[in-house]
PDB file of C-alpha atoms and ligand atoms in Angstrom:
ATOM      1  CA  UNK A   6     162.013  47.379 162.493  1.00  0.00           C
ATOM      2  CA  UNK A   7     162.393  45.301 166.391  1.00  0.00           C
ATOM      3  CA  UNK A   8     165.277  46.733 168.648  1.00  0.00           C
ATOM      4  CA  UNK A   9     167.062  44.581 170.930  1.00  0.00           C
ATOM      5  CA  UNK A  10     166.238  45.565 174.656  1.00  0.00           C
ATOM      6  CA  UNK A  11     168.093  44.424 177.991  1.00  0.00           C
ATOM      7  CA  UNK A  12     169.945  41.074 178.280  1.00  0.00           C
ATOM      8  CA  UNK A  13     167.315  38.713 179.955  1.00  0.00           C
ATOM      9  CA  UNK A  14     169.596  36.038 180.300  1.00  0.00           C
ATOM     10  CA  UNK A  15     173.224  34.540 179.940  1.00  0.00           C
ATOM     11  CA  UNK A  16     173.487  31.056 179.300  1.00  0.00           C
ATOM     12  CA  UNK A  17     176.504  28.600 178.765  1.00  0.00           C
ATOM     13  CA  UNK A  18     176.395  28.900 174.691  1.00  0.00           C
ATOM     14  CA  UNK A  19     174.034  32.054 174.592  1.00  0.00           C
ATOM     15  CA  UNK A  20     173.149  34.845 175.594  1.00  0.00           C
ATOM     16  CA  UNK A  21     169.207  36.495 175.286  1.00  0.00           C
ATOM     17  CA  UNK A  22     167.523  39.430 175.361  1.00  0.00           C
ATOM     18  CA  UNK A  23     164.674  41.060 175.070  1.00  0.00           C
ATOM     19  CA  UNK A  24     162.909  43.331 172.330  1.00  0.00           C
ATOM     20  CA  UNK A  25     160.562  45.763 171.501  1.00  0.00           C
ATOM     21  CA  UNK A  26     157.882  43.633 171.247  1.00  0.00           C
ATOM     22  CA  UNK A  27     156.982  41.366 173.939  1.00  0.00           C
ATOM     23  CA  UNK A  28     156.117  37.970 172.045  1.00  0.00           C
ATOM     24  CA  UNK A  29     160.088  38.726 170.743  1.00  0.00           C
ATOM     25  CA  UNK A  30     163.085  37.568 171.434  1.00  0.00           C
ATOM     26  CA  UNK A  31     166.822  37.813 170.010  1.00  0.00           C
ATOM     27  CA  UNK A  32     168.999  34.837 170.849  1.00  0.00           C
ATOM     28  CA  UNK A  33     172.980  35.660 170.609  1.00  0.00           C
ATOM     29  CA  UNK A  34     174.857  32.913 170.097  1.00  0.00           C
ATOM     30  CA  UNK A  35     178.735  32.541 172.219  1.00  0.00           C
ATOM     31  CA  UNK A  36     181.268  30.819 170.845  1.00  0.00           C
ATOM     32  CA  UNK A  37     182.050  29.299 174.709  1.00  0.00           C
ATOM     33  CA  UNK A  38     181.888  25.818 174.958  1.00  0.00           C
ATOM     34  CA  UNK A  39     180.764  23.869 178.548  1.00  0.00           C
ATOM     35  CA  UNK A  40     180.950  20.288 178.973  1.00  0.00           C
ATOM     36  CA  UNK A  41     180.221  18.118 181.951  1.00  0.00           C
ATOM     37  CA  UNK A  42     177.190  20.427 183.131  1.00  0.00           C
ATOM     38  CA  UNK A  43     180.246  23.162 183.661  1.00  0.00           C
ATOM     39  CA  UNK A  44     182.964  21.499 184.588  1.00  0.00           C
ATOM     40  CA  UNK A  45     184.653  21.770 181.571  1.00  0.00           C
ATOM     41  CA  UNK A  46     185.211  25.223 179.973  1.00  0.00           C
ATOM     42  CA  UNK A  47     186.627  26.382 176.749  1.00  0.00           C
ATOM     43  CA  UNK A  48     186.632  28.541 172.966  1.00  0.00           C
ATOM     44  CA  UNK A  49     185.097  26.976 169.942  1.00  0.00           C
ATOM     45  CA  UNK A  50     186.562  29.884 167.547  1.00  0.00           C
ATOM     46  CA  UNK A  51     183.678  30.283 165.028  1.00  0.00           C
ATOM     47  CA  UNK A  52     180.725  28.855 167.152  1.00  0.00           C
ATOM     48  CA  UNK A  53     178.483  31.301 167.453  1.00  0.00           C
ATOM     49  CA  UNK A  54     177.871  31.940 163.733  1.00  0.00           C
ATOM     50  CA  UNK A  55     177.814  28.186 162.371  1.00  0.00           C
ATOM     51  CA  UNK A  56     175.476  27.270 165.463  1.00  0.00           C
ATOM     52  CA  UNK A  57     173.443  30.528 164.895  1.00  0.00           C
ATOM     53  CA  UNK A  58     173.249  29.524 160.892  1.00  0.00           C
ATOM     54  CA  UNK A  59     172.931  25.833 161.127  1.00  0.00           C
ATOM     55  CA  UNK A  60     169.818  26.376 163.257  1.00  0.00           C
ATOM     56  CA  UNK A  61     167.877  28.340 161.586  1.00  0.00           C
ATOM     57  CA  UNK A  62     168.433  26.104 158.312  1.00  0.00           C
ATOM     58  CA  UNK A  63     167.392  23.190 160.163  1.00  0.00           C
ATOM     59  CA  UNK A  64     164.311  25.067 162.245  1.00  0.00           C
ATOM     60  CA  UNK A  65     163.168  26.315 158.819  1.00  0.00           C
ATOM     61  CA  UNK A  66     163.592  22.633 157.150  1.00  0.00           C
ATOM     62  CA  UNK A  67     161.794  21.347 160.108  1.00  0.00           C
ATOM     63  CA  UNK A  68     159.195  23.970 159.970  1.00  0.00           C
ATOM     64  CA  UNK A  69     158.662  22.786 156.443  1.00  0.00           C
ATOM     65  CA  UNK A  70     157.749  19.117 157.384  1.00  0.00           C
ATOM     66  CA  UNK A  71     154.769  20.193 160.013  1.00  0.00           C
ATOM     67  CA  UNK A  72     156.910  21.269 163.210  1.00  0.00           C
ATOM     68  CA  UNK A  73     156.584  24.443 164.326  1.00  0.00           C
ATOM     69  CA  UNK A  74     159.788  26.541 166.056  1.00  0.00           C
ATOM     70  CA  UNK A  75     160.358  30.266 167.568  1.00  0.00           C
ATOM     71  CA  UNK A  76     162.319  30.421 164.460  1.00  0.00           C
ATOM     72  CA  UNK A  77     161.159  34.051 162.463  1.00  0.00           C
ATOM     73  CA  UNK A  78     164.641  36.052 161.275  1.00  0.00           C
ATOM     74  CA  UNK A  79     167.721  35.751 161.305  1.00  0.00           C
ATOM     75  CA  UNK A  80     169.791  39.014 161.687  1.00  0.00           C
ATOM     76  CA  UNK A  81     173.081  39.154 162.241  1.00  0.00           C
ATOM     77  CA  UNK A  82     175.892  36.347 161.650  1.00  0.00           C
ATOM     78  CA  UNK A  83     175.479  35.816 165.864  1.00  0.00           C
ATOM     79  CA  UNK A  84     172.251  37.115 166.995  1.00  0.00           C
ATOM     80  CA  UNK A  85     168.123  35.244 165.977  1.00  0.00           C
ATOM     81  CA  UNK A  86     164.958  36.572 166.094  1.00  0.00           C
ATOM     82  CA  UNK A  87     162.980  34.163 167.613  1.00  0.00           C
ATOM     83  CA  UNK A  88     159.142  33.867 169.263  1.00  0.00           C
ATOM     84  CA  UNK A  89     160.043  33.843 173.252  1.00  0.00           C
ATOM     85  CA  UNK A  90     158.257  30.716 175.000  1.00  0.00           C
ATOM     86  CA  UNK A  91     157.857  29.701 178.459  1.00  0.00           C
ATOM     87  CA  UNK A  92     161.069  26.878 178.055  1.00  0.00           C
ATOM     88  CA  UNK A  93     159.116  23.672 179.352  1.00  0.00           C
ATOM     89  CA  UNK A  94     162.317  22.292 181.531  1.00  0.00           C
ATOM     90  CA  UNK A  95     163.098  19.106 180.214  1.00  0.00           C
ATOM     91  CA  UNK A  96     165.850  18.300 177.743  1.00  0.00           C
ATOM     92  CA  UNK A  97     164.189  16.105 175.135  1.00  0.00           C
ATOM     93  CA  UNK A  98     166.637  13.345 174.025  1.00  0.00           C
ATOM     94  CA  UNK A  99     166.450  11.088 170.962  1.00  0.00           C
ATOM     95  CA  UNK A 100     169.006   8.472 170.159  1.00  0.00           C
ATOM     96  CA  UNK A 101     169.355   6.134 166.924  1.00  0.00           C
ATOM     97  CA  UNK A 102     172.466   4.819 168.081  1.00  0.00           C
ATOM     98  CA  UNK A 103     174.238   4.045 171.268  1.00  0.00           C
ATOM     99  CA  UNK A 104     176.575   7.213 172.839  1.00  0.00           C
ATOM    100  CA  UNK A 105     177.617   9.257 175.460  1.00  0.00           C
ATOM    101  CA  UNK A 106     175.378   8.710 178.782  1.00  0.00           C
ATOM    102  CA  UNK A 107     173.618   5.813 177.613  1.00  0.00           C
ATOM    103  CA  UNK A 108     176.899   4.048 176.563  1.00  0.00           C
ATOM    104  CA  UNK A 109     178.437   4.359 180.601  1.00  0.00           C
ATOM    105  CA  UNK A 110     174.543   4.411 182.169  1.00  0.00           C
ATOM    106  CA  UNK A 111     173.886   0.961 180.491  1.00  0.00           C
ATOM    107  CA  UNK A 112     177.414  -0.144 180.146  1.00  0.00           C
ATOM    108  CA  UNK A 113     177.164  -0.701 176.620  1.00  0.00           C
ATOM    109  CA  UNK A 114     179.699   0.498 173.808  1.00  0.00           C
ATOM    110  CA  UNK A 115     178.581   2.944 171.588  1.00  0.00           C
ATOM    111  CA  UNK A 116     178.061   2.525 168.366  1.00  0.00           C
ATOM    112  CA  UNK A 117     174.986  -0.155 168.636  1.00  0.00           C
ATOM    113  CA  UNK A 118     172.299   0.469 166.018  1.00  0.00           C
ATOM    114  CA  UNK A 119     168.779   0.573 168.014  1.00  0.00           C
ATOM    115  CA  UNK A 120     166.003  -0.982 166.046  1.00  0.00           C
ATOM    116  CA  UNK A 121     164.043   2.133 166.843  1.00  0.00           C
ATOM    117  CA  UNK A 122     165.142   5.251 168.149  1.00  0.00           C
ATOM    118  CA  UNK A 123     164.740   6.170 171.985  1.00  0.00           C
ATOM    119  CA  UNK A 124     163.420   8.508 174.168  1.00  0.00           C
ATOM    120  CA  UNK A 125     164.139  10.259 177.652  1.00  0.00           C
ATOM    121  CA  UNK A 126     163.581  13.018 179.940  1.00  0.00           C
ATOM    122  CA  UNK A 127     166.339  15.228 181.985  1.00  0.00           C
ATOM    123  CA  UNK A 128     164.392  17.503 184.125  1.00  0.00           C
ATOM    124  CA  UNK A 129     166.643  20.663 182.562  1.00  0.00           C
ATOM    125  CA  UNK A 130     168.012  21.993 185.906  1.00  0.00           C
ATOM    126  CA  UNK A 131     171.580  22.700 186.439  1.00  0.00           C
ATOM    127  CA  UNK A 132     172.138  22.226 190.448  1.00  0.00           C
ATOM    128  CA  UNK A 133     171.084  19.137 190.113  1.00  0.00           C
ATOM    129  CA  UNK A 134     173.192  17.958 186.702  1.00  0.00           C
ATOM    130  CA  UNK A 135     170.284  17.514 184.793  1.00  0.00           C
ATOM    131  CA  UNK A 136     168.884  14.409 186.639  1.00  0.00           C
ATOM    132  CA  UNK A 137     167.183  11.360 183.989  1.00  0.00           C
ATOM    133  CA  UNK A 138     163.409  11.291 184.879  1.00  0.00           C
ATOM    134  CA  UNK A 139     160.186   9.524 183.051  1.00  0.00           C
ATOM    135  CA  UNK A 140     157.535  11.116 182.583  1.00  0.00           C
ATOM    136  CA  UNK A 141     155.267  10.175 185.594  1.00  0.00           C
ATOM    137  CA  UNK A 142     158.313  12.018 186.943  1.00  0.00           C
ATOM    138  CA  UNK A 143     157.787  14.723 185.201  1.00  0.00           C
ATOM    139  CA  UNK A 144     154.241  14.850 186.000  1.00  0.00           C
ATOM    140  CA  UNK A 145     154.550  14.736 189.315  1.00  0.00           C
ATOM    141  CA  UNK A 146     156.527  17.295 189.911  1.00  0.00           C
ATOM    142  CA  UNK A 147     154.100  19.655 187.049  1.00  0.00           C
ATOM    143  CA  UNK A 148     156.433  20.252 184.328  1.00  0.00           C
ATOM    144  CA  UNK A 149     154.062  19.526 182.116  1.00  0.00           C
ATOM    145  CA  UNK A 150     150.750  17.933 181.902  1.00  0.00           C
ATOM    146  CA  UNK A 151     149.875  14.778 179.934  1.00  0.00           C
ATOM    147  CA  UNK A 152     148.268  16.299 176.388  1.00  0.00           C
ATOM    148  CA  UNK A 153     152.228  17.839 176.552  1.00  0.00           C
ATOM    149  CA  UNK A 154     154.520  15.982 177.031  1.00  0.00           C
ATOM    150  CA  UNK A 155     152.379  13.740 174.203  1.00  0.00           C
ATOM    151  CA  UNK A 156     153.110  16.408 171.713  1.00  0.00           C
ATOM    152  CA  UNK A 157     156.704  16.792 172.976  1.00  0.00           C
ATOM    153  CA  UNK A 158     156.869  13.331 172.132  1.00  0.00           C
ATOM    154  CA  UNK A 159     155.428  13.225 169.335  1.00  0.00           C
ATOM    155  CA  UNK A 160     157.609  16.236 167.495  1.00  0.00           C
ATOM    156  CA  UNK A 161     160.552  14.996 168.578  1.00  0.00           C
ATOM    157  CA  UNK A 162     160.473  11.248 166.790  1.00  0.00           C
ATOM    158  CA  UNK A 163     159.210  13.659 163.693  1.00  0.00           C
ATOM    159  CA  UNK A 164     162.586  15.840 164.204  1.00  0.00           C
ATOM    160  CA  UNK A 165     164.441  12.707 163.984  1.00  0.00           C
ATOM    161  CA  UNK A 166     162.431  11.273 160.784  1.00  0.00           C
ATOM    162  CA  UNK A 167     163.191  14.468 159.344  1.00  0.00           C
ATOM    163  CA  UNK A 168     166.505  15.573 160.409  1.00  0.00           C
ATOM    164  CA  UNK A 169     167.916  11.921 160.489  1.00  0.00           C
ATOM    165  CA  UNK A 170     167.052  11.521 156.091  1.00  0.00           C
ATOM    166  CA  UNK A 171     168.648  15.322 156.019  1.00  0.00           C
ATOM    167  CA  UNK A 172     171.914  14.279 157.387  1.00  0.00           C
ATOM    168  CA  UNK A 173     172.309  10.779 155.214  1.00  0.00           C
ATOM    169  CA  UNK A 174     171.695  13.110 152.172  1.00  0.00           C
ATOM    170  CA  UNK A 175     174.389  14.854 153.924  1.00  0.00           C
ATOM    171  CA  UNK A 176     176.649  11.613 154.616  1.00  0.00           C
ATOM    172  CA  UNK A 177     176.137  11.734 157.949  1.00  0.00           C
ATOM    173  CA  UNK A 178     174.420   9.435 160.883  1.00  0.00           C
ATOM    174  CA  UNK A 179     172.680  11.452 162.648  1.00  0.00           C
ATOM    175  CA  UNK A 180     173.321   8.904 166.078  1.00  0.00           C
ATOM    176  CA  UNK A 181     171.780  11.437 168.761  1.00  0.00           C
ATOM    177  CA  UNK A 182     170.638  14.571 170.438  1.00  0.00           C
ATOM    178  CA  UNK A 183     168.850  16.842 172.798  1.00  0.00           C
ATOM    179  CA  UNK A 184     165.905  19.728 171.896  1.00  0.00           C
ATOM    180  CA  UNK A 185     164.013  21.986 173.986  1.00  0.00           C
ATOM    181  CA  UNK A 186     160.141  22.762 173.411  1.00  0.00           C
ATOM    182  CA  UNK A 187     158.540  26.023 175.185  1.00  0.00           C
ATOM    183  CA  UNK A 188     154.686  26.995 175.063  1.00  0.00           C
ATOM    184  CA  UNK A 189     153.483  30.476 173.516  1.00  0.00           C
ATOM    185  CA  UNK A 190     151.003  32.708 175.462  1.00  0.00           C
ATOM    186  CA  UNK A 191     147.880  30.820 174.340  1.00  0.00           C
ATOM    187  CA  UNK A 192     149.948  27.665 175.019  1.00  0.00           C
ATOM    188  CA  UNK A 193     150.787  26.393 171.637  1.00  0.00           C
ATOM    189  CA  UNK A 194     154.057  23.753 172.133  1.00  0.00           C
ATOM    190  CA  UNK A 195     157.272  24.869 169.998  1.00  0.00           C
ATOM    191  CA  UNK A 196     160.617  23.653 169.057  1.00  0.00           C
ATOM    192  CA  UNK A 197     162.777  26.428 170.663  1.00  0.00           C
ATOM    193  CA  UNK A 198     166.803  26.891 171.699  1.00  0.00           C
ATOM    194  CA  UNK A 199     168.628  25.258 169.625  1.00  0.00           C
ATOM    195  CA  UNK A 200     169.655  22.449 167.213  1.00  0.00           C
ATOM    196  CA  UNK A 201     173.720  22.446 166.357  1.00  0.00           C
ATOM    197  CA  UNK A 202     177.012  19.683 166.588  1.00  0.00           C
ATOM    198  CA  UNK A 203     176.937  21.249 170.268  1.00  0.00           C
ATOM    199  CA  UNK A 204     173.323  19.450 171.122  1.00  0.00           C
ATOM    200  CA  UNK A 205     173.568  16.308 168.446  1.00  0.00           C
ATOM    201  CA  UNK A 206     176.150  13.951 167.651  1.00  0.00           C
ATOM    202  CA  UNK A 207     176.915  13.080 164.553  1.00  0.00           C
ATOM    203  CA  UNK A 208     179.115  10.421 162.576  1.00  0.00           C
ATOM    204  CA  UNK A 209     181.092  10.752 159.450  1.00  0.00           C
ATOM    205  CA  UNK A 210     179.343   7.879 157.568  1.00  0.00           C
ATOM    206  CA  UNK A 211     181.342   6.367 155.819  1.00  0.00           C
ATOM    207  CA  UNK A 212     184.438   6.952 158.037  1.00  0.00           C
ATOM    208  CA  UNK A 213     182.870   7.067 161.434  1.00  0.00           C
ATOM    209  CA  UNK A 214     184.870  10.841 162.316  1.00  0.00           C
ATOM    210  CA  UNK A 215     183.080  12.778 165.266  1.00  0.00           C
ATOM    211  CA  UNK A 216     181.765  15.901 163.788  1.00  0.00           C
ATOM    212  CA  UNK A 217     180.034  17.331 166.850  1.00  0.00           C
ATOM    213  CA  UNK A 218     180.369  18.503 170.451  1.00  0.00           C
ATOM    214  CA  UNK A 219     182.485  15.276 171.276  1.00  0.00           C
ATOM    215  CA  UNK A 220     185.866  16.225 169.802  1.00  0.00           C
ATOM    216  CA  UNK A 221     185.832  19.404 172.507  1.00  0.00           C
ATOM    217  CA  UNK A 222     183.805  16.982 175.487  1.00  0.00           C
ATOM    218  CA  UNK A 223     186.910  13.951 174.584  1.00  0.00           C
ATOM    219  CA  UNK A 224     190.067  16.237 173.673  1.00  0.00           C
ATOM    220  CA  UNK A 225     189.760  14.507 170.515  1.00  0.00           C
ATOM    221  CA  UNK A 226     191.527  17.378 168.544  1.00  0.00           C
ATOM    222  CA  UNK A 227     190.939  19.707 165.686  1.00  0.00           C
ATOM    223  CA  UNK A 228     187.222  21.173 167.026  1.00  0.00           C
ATOM    224  CA  UNK A 229     187.082  24.024 164.915  1.00  0.00           C
ATOM    225  CA  UNK A 230     187.176  21.812 162.014  1.00  0.00           C
ATOM    226  CA  UNK A 231     184.290  19.481 162.451  1.00  0.00           C
ATOM    227  CA  UNK A 232     182.075  22.589 163.155  1.00  0.00           C
ATOM    228  CA  UNK A 233     183.172  23.675 159.534  1.00  0.00           C
ATOM    229  CA  UNK A 234     182.867  20.651 158.013  1.00  0.00           C
ATOM    230  CA  UNK A 235     179.457  19.877 159.078  1.00  0.00           C
ATOM    231  CA  UNK A 236     178.350  23.305 158.367  1.00  0.00           C
ATOM    232  CA  UNK A 237     179.763  22.693 154.398  1.00  0.00           C
ATOM    233  CA  UNK A 238     178.036  19.902 154.259  1.00  0.00           C
ATOM    234  CA  UNK A 239     174.250  21.017 156.024  1.00  0.00           C
ATOM    235  CA  UNK A 240     175.373  24.067 153.249  1.00  0.00           C
ATOM    236  CA  UNK A 241     175.069  21.669 150.100  1.00  0.00           C
ATOM    237  CA  UNK A 242     171.577  21.030 151.103  1.00  0.00           C
ATOM    238  CA  UNK A 243     170.233  24.127 152.010  1.00  0.00           C
TER     239      UNK A 243
HETATM  240  P1  LIG B 327     171.795  27.145 178.815  1.00  0.00           P
HETATM  241  O1  LIG B 327     170.103  28.244 179.700  1.00  0.00           O
HETATM  242  O2  LIG B 327     171.425  25.536 179.182  1.00  0.00           O
HETATM  243  O3  LIG B 327     173.688  27.789 179.837  1.00  0.00           O
HETATM  244  P2  LIG B 327     172.652  28.560 176.962  1.00  0.00           P
HETATM  245  O4  LIG B 327     173.341  29.251 177.155  1.00  0.00           O
HETATM  246  O5  LIG B 327     172.120  27.739 175.430  1.00  0.00           O
HETATM  247  O6  LIG B 327     171.429  27.401 177.826  1.00  0.00           O
HETATM  248  O7  LIG B 327     170.949  29.922 176.791  1.00  0.00           O
HETATM  249  C1  LIG B 327     169.596  29.944 175.957  1.00  0.00           C
HETATM  250  C2  LIG B 327     168.915  29.609 177.423  1.00  0.00           C
HETATM  251  O8  LIG B 327     167.422  30.585 176.565  1.00  0.00           O
HETATM  252  C3  LIG B 327     167.940  28.260 177.878  1.00  0.00           C
HETATM  253  O9  LIG B 327     168.030  28.120 178.637  1.00  0.00           O
HETATM  254  C4  LIG B 327     167.030  27.997 176.243  1.00  0.00           C
HETATM  255  O10 LIG B 327     166.255  27.348 177.231  1.00  0.00           O
HETATM  256  C5  LIG B 327     166.306  29.811 176.661  1.00  0.00           C
HETATM  257  N1  LIG B 327     165.285  29.227 175.440  1.00  0.00           N
HETATM  258  C6  LIG B 327     165.804  28.878 173.487  1.00  0.00           C
HETATM  259  N2  LIG B 327     164.708  29.153 173.218  1.00  0.00           N
HETATM  260  C7  LIG B 327     164.213  30.476 173.695  1.00  0.00           C
HETATM  261  C8  LIG B 327     163.367  30.936 173.541  1.00  0.00           C
HETATM  262  N3  LIG B 327     161.925  31.093 172.100  1.00  0.00           N
HETATM  263  N4  LIG B 327     162.530  31.626 174.921  1.00  0.00           N
HETATM  264  C9  LIG B 327     162.229  31.428 176.068  1.00  0.00           C
HETATM  265  N5  LIG B 327     163.679  31.160 176.085  1.00  0.00           N
HETATM  266  C10 LIG B 327     164.239  30.434 175.375  1.00  0.00           C
HETATM  267  N1  LIG B 328     172.876  17.096 174.549  1.00  0.00           N
HETATM  268  C1  LIG B 328     172.792  18.204 175.023  1.00  0.00           C
HETATM  269  N2  LIG B 328     173.115  18.840 176.571  1.00  0.00           N
HETATM  270  C2  LIG B 328     172.996  18.528 177.539  1.00  0.00           C
HETATM  271  C3  LIG B 328     172.611  16.854 177.343  1.00  0.00           C
HETATM  272  C4  LIG B 328     172.521  16.398 176.142  1.00  0.00           C
HETATM  273  O1  LIG B 328     173.154  18.945 173.708  1.00  0.00           O
HETATM  274  O2  LIG B 328     173.198  18.705 178.716  1.00  0.00           O
HETATM  275  C5  LIG B 328     173.006  16.555 173.741  1.00  0.00           C
HETATM  276  C6  LIG B 328     174.137  15.752 173.387  1.00  0.00           C
HETATM  277  O3  LIG B 328     174.826  16.544 172.537  1.00  0.00           O
HETATM  278  C7  LIG B 328     173.694  14.469 172.628  1.00  0.00           C
HETATM  279  C8  LIG B 328     173.019  13.683 173.087  1.00  0.00           C
HETATM  280  O4  LIG B 328     172.067  14.916 174.038  1.00  0.00           O
HETATM  281  O5  LIG B 328     174.040  14.136 171.642  1.00  0.00           O
HETATM  282  C9  LIG B 328     172.520  12.939 174.309  1.00  0.00           C
HETATM  283  O6  LIG B 328     173.935  13.161 175.156  1.00  0.00           O
HETATM  284  P1  LIG B 328     174.437  12.172 175.862  1.00  0.00           P
HETATM  285  O7  LIG B 328     172.621  11.893 177.155  1.00  0.00           O
HETATM  286  O8  LIG B 328     174.859  10.742 175.873  1.00  0.00           O
HETATM  287  O9  LIG B 328     174.988  12.987 177.385  1.00  0.00           O
HETATM  288  P2  LIG B 328     176.195  13.453 177.227  1.00  0.00           P
HETATM  289  O10 LIG B 328     177.944  12.376 176.985  1.00  0.00           O
HETATM  290  O11 LIG B 328     176.626  14.660 176.637  1.00  0.00           O
HETATM  291  O12 LIG B 328     177.180  13.867 178.829  1.00  0.00           O
END
């Protein structure tokens, strides 16, 4: 039995603890919600439990579909045992439909369905506001090697294919999402962090209703209800 040890880090949405096994960590999901690089703060009651459980089910599903992840075992409604990684400091964003910062940056409406998905990287650095960069910048800054970027890119598109089909079966459109990857001790790249309504845009296929953190970001109301509904849709299938 792995024992929970001292807290290593407290982030905006999760706390991370050491364990008695140096290769494993425990992540503890909070109800705290932030947006706009921490400028907007709030609480979404029950979010920690929903994100923990949803992320775990999706990571298990991705493992079965050829994407290695950090997931080891769900310990409690909010806590999960994961493989410790050294996080590659890149936020990897895949988009199927225009929304959010893409729509703003390029001056287009939300909801344009792309012929093929896009990938973009931001430098995971809160002080700098996670600036957008291309893979040459990532190489120049020594954030990852070319081989790591190639692996991360291939996994990210694979995650998109697997999850797009999965969410479709739940009556949900996968608009865009953010992934983080990390290196195990031996350098193997695995999917880390979380996949949840905090990190994905999920729209009801029939009504276009937003079932994700945009309800909090944009003060749309029904935030808790959207998290409960998206979990219900997932649990019908996984
Ligand atoms: P943030 O740091 O952006 O506020 P969180 O509150 O989600 O985010 O904190 C969780 C932190 O743990 C993130 O910095 C994330 O990169 C990191 N992390 C996620 N999975 C792992 C893992 N398997 N090993 C080590 N660190 C991880
Ligand atoms: N995203 C995230 N963390 C971030 C930035 C973005 O999880 O720090 C997710 C976000 O939920 C959305 C996708 O990545 O699903 C694309 O976000 P976008 O670049 O449009 O940024 P935003 O609109 O959040 O500023």
